[in-house]
Coordinates of C-alpha atoms and ligand atoms in Angstrom, one line a residue:
M235 CA 0.0 0.0 0.0
I236 CA 1.5 3.3 -1.1
A237 CA 0.6 6.9 -1.4
I238 CA 2.0 9.6 -3.8
T239 CA 2.6 12.8 -1.9
V240 CA 4.0 16.2 -2.6
E241 CA 6.1 16.6 0.6
E242 CA 6.9 20.3 -0.2
P243 CA 7.0 22.2 -3.4
L244 CA 9.1 20.4 -6.0
V245 CA 9.5 17.3 -3.8
L246 CA 7.4 14.3 -4.9
G247 CA 7.3 11.4 -2.4
I248 CA 6.1 7.8 -2.2
R249 CA 5.1 6.7 1.3
Q250 CA 4.0 3.5 2.7
D251 CA 0.3 3.9 3.4
S252 CA -2.3 2.1 5.5
Q253 CA -6.0 1.5 5.1
T254 CA -8.5 3.7 6.9
M255 CA -11.7 1.8 7.7
P256 CA -14.8 3.6 6.5
G257 CA -16.9 5.4 9.2
P258 CA -20.7 5.8 9.0
G259 CA -21.7 6.9 5.5
E260 CA -18.2 6.2 4.1
I261 CA -16.7 3.7 1.7
M262 CA -13.1 2.5 1.3
V263 CA -12.1 2.3 -2.4
S264 CA -9.2 0.3 -3.7
I265 CA -7.8 2.7 -6.3
R266 CA -6.9 1.0 -9.6
R267 CA -6.4 4.0 -12.0
A268 CA -5.8 7.7 -11.5
G269 CA -5.1 10.5 -13.9
I270 CA -2.6 13.3 -13.4
C271 CA -4.0 16.8 -13.9
G272 CA -2.5 20.1 -14.6
S273 CA -3.5 21.2 -11.1
D274 CA -1.4 18.3 -9.6
I275 CA 1.5 19.8 -11.5
H276 CA 0.7 23.2 -9.9
I277 CA 0.6 21.6 -6.5
L278 CA 4.0 20.0 -7.2
E279 CA 5.3 23.4 -8.4
G280 CA 4.0 25.2 -5.3
S281 CA 1.5 27.4 -7.1
N282 CA -1.8 26.1 -5.7
P283 CA -3.0 28.6 -3.0
F284 CA -5.3 26.0 -1.4
V285 CA -2.8 23.4 -0.5
H286 CA -0.9 22.8 2.7
Y287 CA 2.1 20.4 2.5
P288 CA 2.7 17.5 2.8
R289 CA -0.3 16.4 0.7
I290 CA -1.4 13.1 -0.8
I291 CA -2.5 14.4 -4.3
G292 CA -4.9 13.1 -6.9
H293 CA -8.5 13.8 -7.7
E294 CA -9.2 11.8 -10.9
M295 CA -9.6 8.2 -9.8
A296 CA -11.5 5.0 -10.3
G297 CA -11.4 1.8 -8.3
T298 CA -13.2 -1.0 -6.6
V299 CA -15.2 -0.7 -3.3
A300 CA -13.3 -2.6 -0.7
A301 CA -15.3 -1.9 2.4
V302 CA -18.6 0.0 3.3
G303 CA -19.4 1.8 6.5
T304 CA -22.6 1.6 8.5
G305 CA -25.6 3.3 6.9
V306 CA -24.3 2.8 3.4
T307 CA -27.0 1.1 1.4
D308 CA -26.3 2.0 -2.2
M309 CA -22.8 0.6 -2.5
D310 CA -21.5 -2.9 -2.2
V311 CA -18.0 -4.4 -1.9
G312 CA -16.8 -5.2 -5.4
D313 CA -18.6 -2.3 -7.1
T314 CA -16.5 -0.3 -9.6
V315 CA -16.7 3.4 -8.9
V316 CA -15.4 6.8 -9.9
I317 CA -15.0 9.4 -7.2
D318 CA -16.2 13.0 -7.2
P319 CA -13.5 14.9 -5.5
V320 CA -15.9 17.7 -4.4
I321 CA -16.7 17.3 -0.7
S322 CA -19.3 19.8 0.5
C323 CA -21.1 20.5 3.8
G324 CA -24.6 20.0 2.6
N325 CA -25.9 22.8 4.8
C326 CA -24.7 26.1 3.5
H327 CA -26.4 28.5 1.0
S328 CA -24.5 27.0 -2.0
C329 CA -25.2 23.4 -1.1
G330 CA -28.9 24.4 -0.6
I331 CA -29.2 25.8 -4.1
G332 CA -27.5 22.8 -5.8
R333 CA -24.1 24.4 -6.1
P334 CA -22.0 22.2 -3.7
N335 CA -18.9 22.9 -5.8
V336 CA -18.8 26.4 -4.3
C337 CA -19.7 25.3 -0.8
T338 CA -18.4 27.7 1.8
D339 CA -16.7 24.7 3.5
L340 CA -15.5 23.2 0.2
E341 CA -12.9 20.5 0.5
V342 CA -11.4 19.0 -2.7
L343 CA -9.8 15.6 -2.5
G344 CA -6.1 15.9 -3.3
V345 CA -6.2 19.7 -2.7
H346 CA -7.7 20.7 0.7
R347 CA -7.5 17.2 2.0
D348 CA -5.6 14.1 1.1
G349 CA -6.6 12.7 -2.3
G350 CA -6.6 9.5 -4.3
F351 CA -3.1 8.7 -5.5
R352 CA -3.0 5.9 -3.0
S353 CA -3.8 2.2 -2.8
F354 CA -6.9 2.8 -0.7
V355 CA -8.9 5.9 -0.1
T356 CA -11.8 6.4 2.2
V357 CA -14.5 8.9 1.1
P358 CA -18.2 9.7 1.8
S359 CA -20.3 7.2 -0.2
R360 CA -22.2 10.0 -1.8
N361 CA -19.0 11.1 -3.5
A362 CA -18.8 7.7 -5.4
V363 CA -20.6 7.0 -8.6
R364 CA -21.0 3.3 -9.6
V365 CA -20.0 2.5 -13.1
S366 CA -20.7 -0.6 -15.3
Q367 CA -18.2 -3.4 -14.8
D368 CA -17.8 -3.3 -18.6
L369 CA -16.4 0.2 -18.6
P370 CA -12.7 0.0 -18.9
I371 CA -11.1 1.4 -15.7
D372 CA -8.8 3.8 -17.6
V373 CA -11.8 5.3 -19.3
A374 CA -13.7 5.5 -15.9
A375 CA -10.8 7.5 -14.4
L376 CA -11.5 10.2 -17.0
A377 CA -15.0 11.0 -15.6
E378 CA -13.7 13.8 -13.4
P379 CA -11.9 15.7 -16.2
F380 CA -14.9 15.4 -18.4
S381 CA -17.1 16.7 -15.5
I382 CA -15.2 20.0 -15.8
A383 CA -16.4 20.4 -19.3
A384 CA -19.9 19.3 -18.4
N385 CA -20.0 21.9 -15.7
I386 CA -18.9 24.9 -17.7
L387 CA -21.2 24.0 -20.6
S388 CA -24.1 23.5 -18.3
L389 CA -23.5 27.1 -17.0
T390 CA -23.0 28.7 -20.4
G391 CA -25.6 26.5 -22.1
C392 CA -24.6 24.7 -25.3
T393 CA -26.8 23.3 -28.0
E394 CA -26.7 22.5 -31.7
T395 CA -27.5 26.2 -32.5
D396 CA -24.3 27.4 -30.7
S397 CA -21.0 28.3 -32.3
L398 CA -18.1 27.8 -29.7
L399 CA -14.7 29.3 -29.5
I400 CA -12.5 27.4 -27.2
Y401 CA -9.2 29.0 -26.1
G402 CA -6.7 26.3 -25.3
A403 CA -6.3 22.7 -26.7
G404 CA -4.8 21.2 -23.5
P405 CA -6.6 18.4 -21.7
I406 CA -9.4 20.7 -20.4
G407 CA -10.0 22.3 -23.8
L408 CA -10.2 18.9 -25.4
T409 CA -12.8 17.7 -23.0
V410 CA -14.8 20.9 -23.5
L411 CA -14.5 20.3 -27.3
Q412 CA -15.8 16.7 -27.0
V413 CA -18.8 17.6 -24.8
A414 CA -19.7 20.6 -27.0
K415 CA -19.5 18.3 -30.1
L416 CA -21.7 15.8 -28.3
K417 CA -24.3 18.6 -27.9
G418 CA -24.0 19.4 -31.6
A419 CA -22.3 22.8 -31.4
R420 CA -19.9 24.1 -34.0
C421 CA -16.4 24.4 -32.5
I422 CA -13.3 26.5 -33.3
V423 CA -10.3 25.8 -31.1
A424 CA -7.4 28.3 -30.7
D425 CA -4.0 27.5 -29.2
L426 CA -0.4 28.6 -29.7
D427 CA 0.9 25.1 -30.0
D428 CA 0.6 23.2 -33.4
A429 CA 0.8 19.8 -31.8
R430 CA -2.2 20.7 -29.6
L431 CA -4.1 22.0 -32.5
E432 CA -3.6 18.7 -34.3
F433 CA -5.2 17.0 -31.2
A434 CA -8.1 19.4 -31.5
H435 CA -8.6 18.3 -35.1
E436 CA -8.5 14.6 -34.0
F437 CA -11.2 15.3 -31.3
G438 CA -13.6 16.9 -33.7
A439 CA -12.8 20.6 -34.0
D440 CA -14.5 22.1 -37.0
E441 CA -11.7 24.6 -37.3
T442 CA -8.5 25.4 -35.5
V443 CA -6.5 28.6 -35.4
R444 CA -3.1 29.6 -34.1
A445 CA -3.8 32.0 -31.4
E446 CA -1.5 34.8 -32.5
P447 CA -2.6 38.5 -32.4
G448 CA -5.4 39.1 -34.8
N449 CA -5.8 35.5 -36.0
V450 CA -8.6 34.5 -33.7
R451 CA -10.6 37.6 -34.5
L452 CA -10.2 36.8 -38.2
A453 CA -11.1 33.1 -37.8
V454 CA -14.4 33.8 -36.0
A455 CA -15.4 36.8 -38.1
S456 CA -17.7 34.8 -40.3
E457 CA -19.3 32.8 -37.4
T458 CA -23.1 33.1 -37.2
G459 CA -23.3 35.5 -40.1
G460 CA -20.5 37.7 -38.9
L461 CA -21.9 38.1 -35.4
G462 CA -19.1 36.0 -33.7
P463 CA -19.2 32.9 -31.6
T464 CA -22.2 32.5 -29.2
V465 CA -20.2 30.8 -26.5
I466 CA -16.5 31.3 -25.7
V467 CA -14.7 29.1 -23.2
D468 CA -11.3 30.0 -21.8
A469 CA -9.6 26.7 -21.2
A470 CA -6.2 28.3 -21.3
G471 CA -6.6 30.1 -18.0
E472 CA -5.2 33.3 -19.5
P473 CA -7.0 36.3 -18.0
D474 CA -6.0 38.7 -20.8
L475 CA -8.2 36.7 -23.2
L476 CA -11.3 38.1 -21.6
A477 CA -11.0 41.5 -23.3
E478 CA -10.7 39.9 -26.8
A479 CA -13.5 37.5 -26.0
L480 CA -15.8 40.3 -25.1
Q481 CA -15.1 42.1 -28.3
I482 CA -15.6 39.1 -30.7
I483 CA -18.5 37.3 -29.0
S484 CA -22.0 37.5 -30.5
P485 CA -24.8 39.6 -28.9
A486 CA -26.4 37.6 -26.0
G487 CA -23.2 35.5 -26.0
R488 CA -21.9 33.6 -23.0
I489 CA -18.3 33.4 -21.7
G490 CA -17.1 30.6 -19.5
L491 CA -13.9 31.0 -17.4
L492 CA -12.0 28.2 -15.7
G493 CA -8.7 29.8 -14.6
F494 CA -7.7 30.9 -11.1
S495 CA -5.5 33.9 -11.9
T496 CA -5.3 36.6 -9.3
R497 CA -3.9 39.1 -11.8
P498 CA -6.3 42.0 -12.5
V499 CA -7.2 42.6 -16.2
S500 CA -8.9 45.5 -18.0
V501 CA -12.2 44.9 -19.7
V502 CA -14.7 47.4 -21.2
Q503 CA -18.1 47.6 -19.5
K504 CA -19.7 48.6 -22.7
D505 CA -18.6 45.4 -24.4
I506 CA -20.5 43.4 -21.7
V507 CA -23.7 45.5 -21.5
S508 CA -24.2 46.5 -25.1
K509 CA -24.4 42.9 -26.1
E510 CA -25.8 41.5 -22.8
V511 CA -22.9 39.1 -22.5
A512 CA -23.0 36.7 -19.6
I513 CA -19.7 35.7 -17.9
H514 CA -19.7 32.4 -16.0
G515 CA -17.0 31.3 -13.6
S516 CA -16.9 27.5 -13.5
R517 CA -15.3 25.5 -10.6
L518 CA -15.0 21.7 -10.6
N519 CA -18.5 20.2 -11.0
R520 CA -21.9 20.3 -9.4
R521 CA -22.7 16.6 -9.1
L522 CA -22.3 15.9 -12.8
L523 CA -20.3 12.7 -12.7
P524 CA -23.4 10.5 -13.1
Q525 CA -24.1 12.3 -16.4
V526 CA -20.5 11.9 -17.5
V527 CA -20.6 8.3 -16.6
K528 CA -23.6 7.8 -18.8
W529 CA -21.8 9.4 -21.7
L530 CA -18.8 7.2 -21.2
E531 CA -20.9 4.1 -20.9
N532 CA -22.8 5.0 -24.0
G533 CA -19.6 5.6 -26.0
D534 CA -20.6 9.2 -26.7
L535 CA -17.1 10.6 -26.1
R536 CA -13.6 9.6 -27.2
P537 CA -11.8 9.2 -23.9
R538 CA -9.3 6.5 -24.9
A539 CA -7.4 8.7 -27.3
M540 CA -6.8 11.2 -24.4
I541 CA -4.6 8.7 -22.5
R542 CA -1.1 8.9 -23.9
E543 CA 0.7 6.9 -21.4
T544 CA 0.2 4.9 -18.2
F545 CA 2.8 4.4 -15.5
A546 CA 2.9 2.1 -12.5
A547 CA 2.2 4.2 -9.4
E548 CA 5.7 3.4 -8.1
D549 CA 7.0 5.3 -11.2
A550 CA 5.1 8.5 -10.4
E551 CA 8.3 10.5 -10.5
A552 CA 8.8 9.5 -14.2
A553 CA 5.2 10.2 -15.0
F554 CA 5.4 13.7 -13.6
A555 CA 8.7 14.3 -15.3
K556 CA 7.2 13.3 -18.6
I557 CA 4.3 15.7 -18.3
R558 CA 6.6 18.6 -17.2
N559 CA 9.1 18.0 -20.0
T560 CA 6.6 17.5 -22.8
P561 CA 3.4 19.2 -21.8
S562 CA 2.0 19.6 -25.3
L563 CA 2.4 15.9 -26.1
T564 CA 0.9 14.4 -23.0
I565 CA -2.9 15.0 -23.0
K566 CA -3.5 12.6 -20.1
V567 CA -1.1 10.5 -18.2
Q568 CA -2.4 7.9 -15.8
L569 CA -1.1 6.0 -12.8
E570 CA -1.9 2.3 -12.3
F571 CA -2.2 1.2 -8.6
Ligands
MN68 MN1 -8.3 17.6 -12.8
ZN69 ZN1 -21.9 23.7 1.8

């Protein structure tokens, strides 16, 4: 039994770990597959403001229920599950209006509290979603990253009448692209990296554009009869893009933001009000894993092609080095426990 930790910034560790028997309402899950996220890299690099060290990281995981606590009636030992890392209080204003992902006492597995890069993790049973035994475990472990896309597109809205511009063809941009295509929208993807734009093509982008000054504006000029994209998602986390997005978006357009920058940026109020643009911040997901699991089980998405490499958990150091050295080639790297 092992756990992958970030002991302090830039120091990855592998510890011997023990099992924590589930308390009332909890289950213990034997983790089988877990994905490494850009935010795990940020924790390793010391740039996540919510983390205290040392921390067992990991929030994209799938495994098998190994034990159930008292009062758990909807899970059995042997069930295959994916885990929603969003742990909420259930009592606050946000939880009461169905927005547990912005709970005032939010705790995210692998961020605020120890996560899932470990042989066994114990979590509230309501954070587990049962998946078909037929769903490959590596695909199951992609449910959480796809939930990021499901969340932002549920906030902005996305239908077959929409024309999307997605900034960023990294792992998050590619999940947003796939979910938007599933909903029938037309999608343009902008990125500075040619290899990533190639991936965007593979995953169904109708058009790709190198995000150099002026290029994006030109590429979207003909969208919806010259009005511009109806939805813009910033999956690059670049706050300066907001000013451009406000200028090129259609009237009544919706903008979704995922980044956590603390750097102030200038935007023009008139750009927002004259077109009645809605700006949505999107954090994690609001209990959308069941929906994502349905998509994965139905074969509606193309998750397999996202997984570029799988390492044994013991080789986590090599897995992280690979991502940090060649970020534009590794869409998703997973660890096998
Ligand atoms: Mn993630
Ligand atoms: Zn709450």
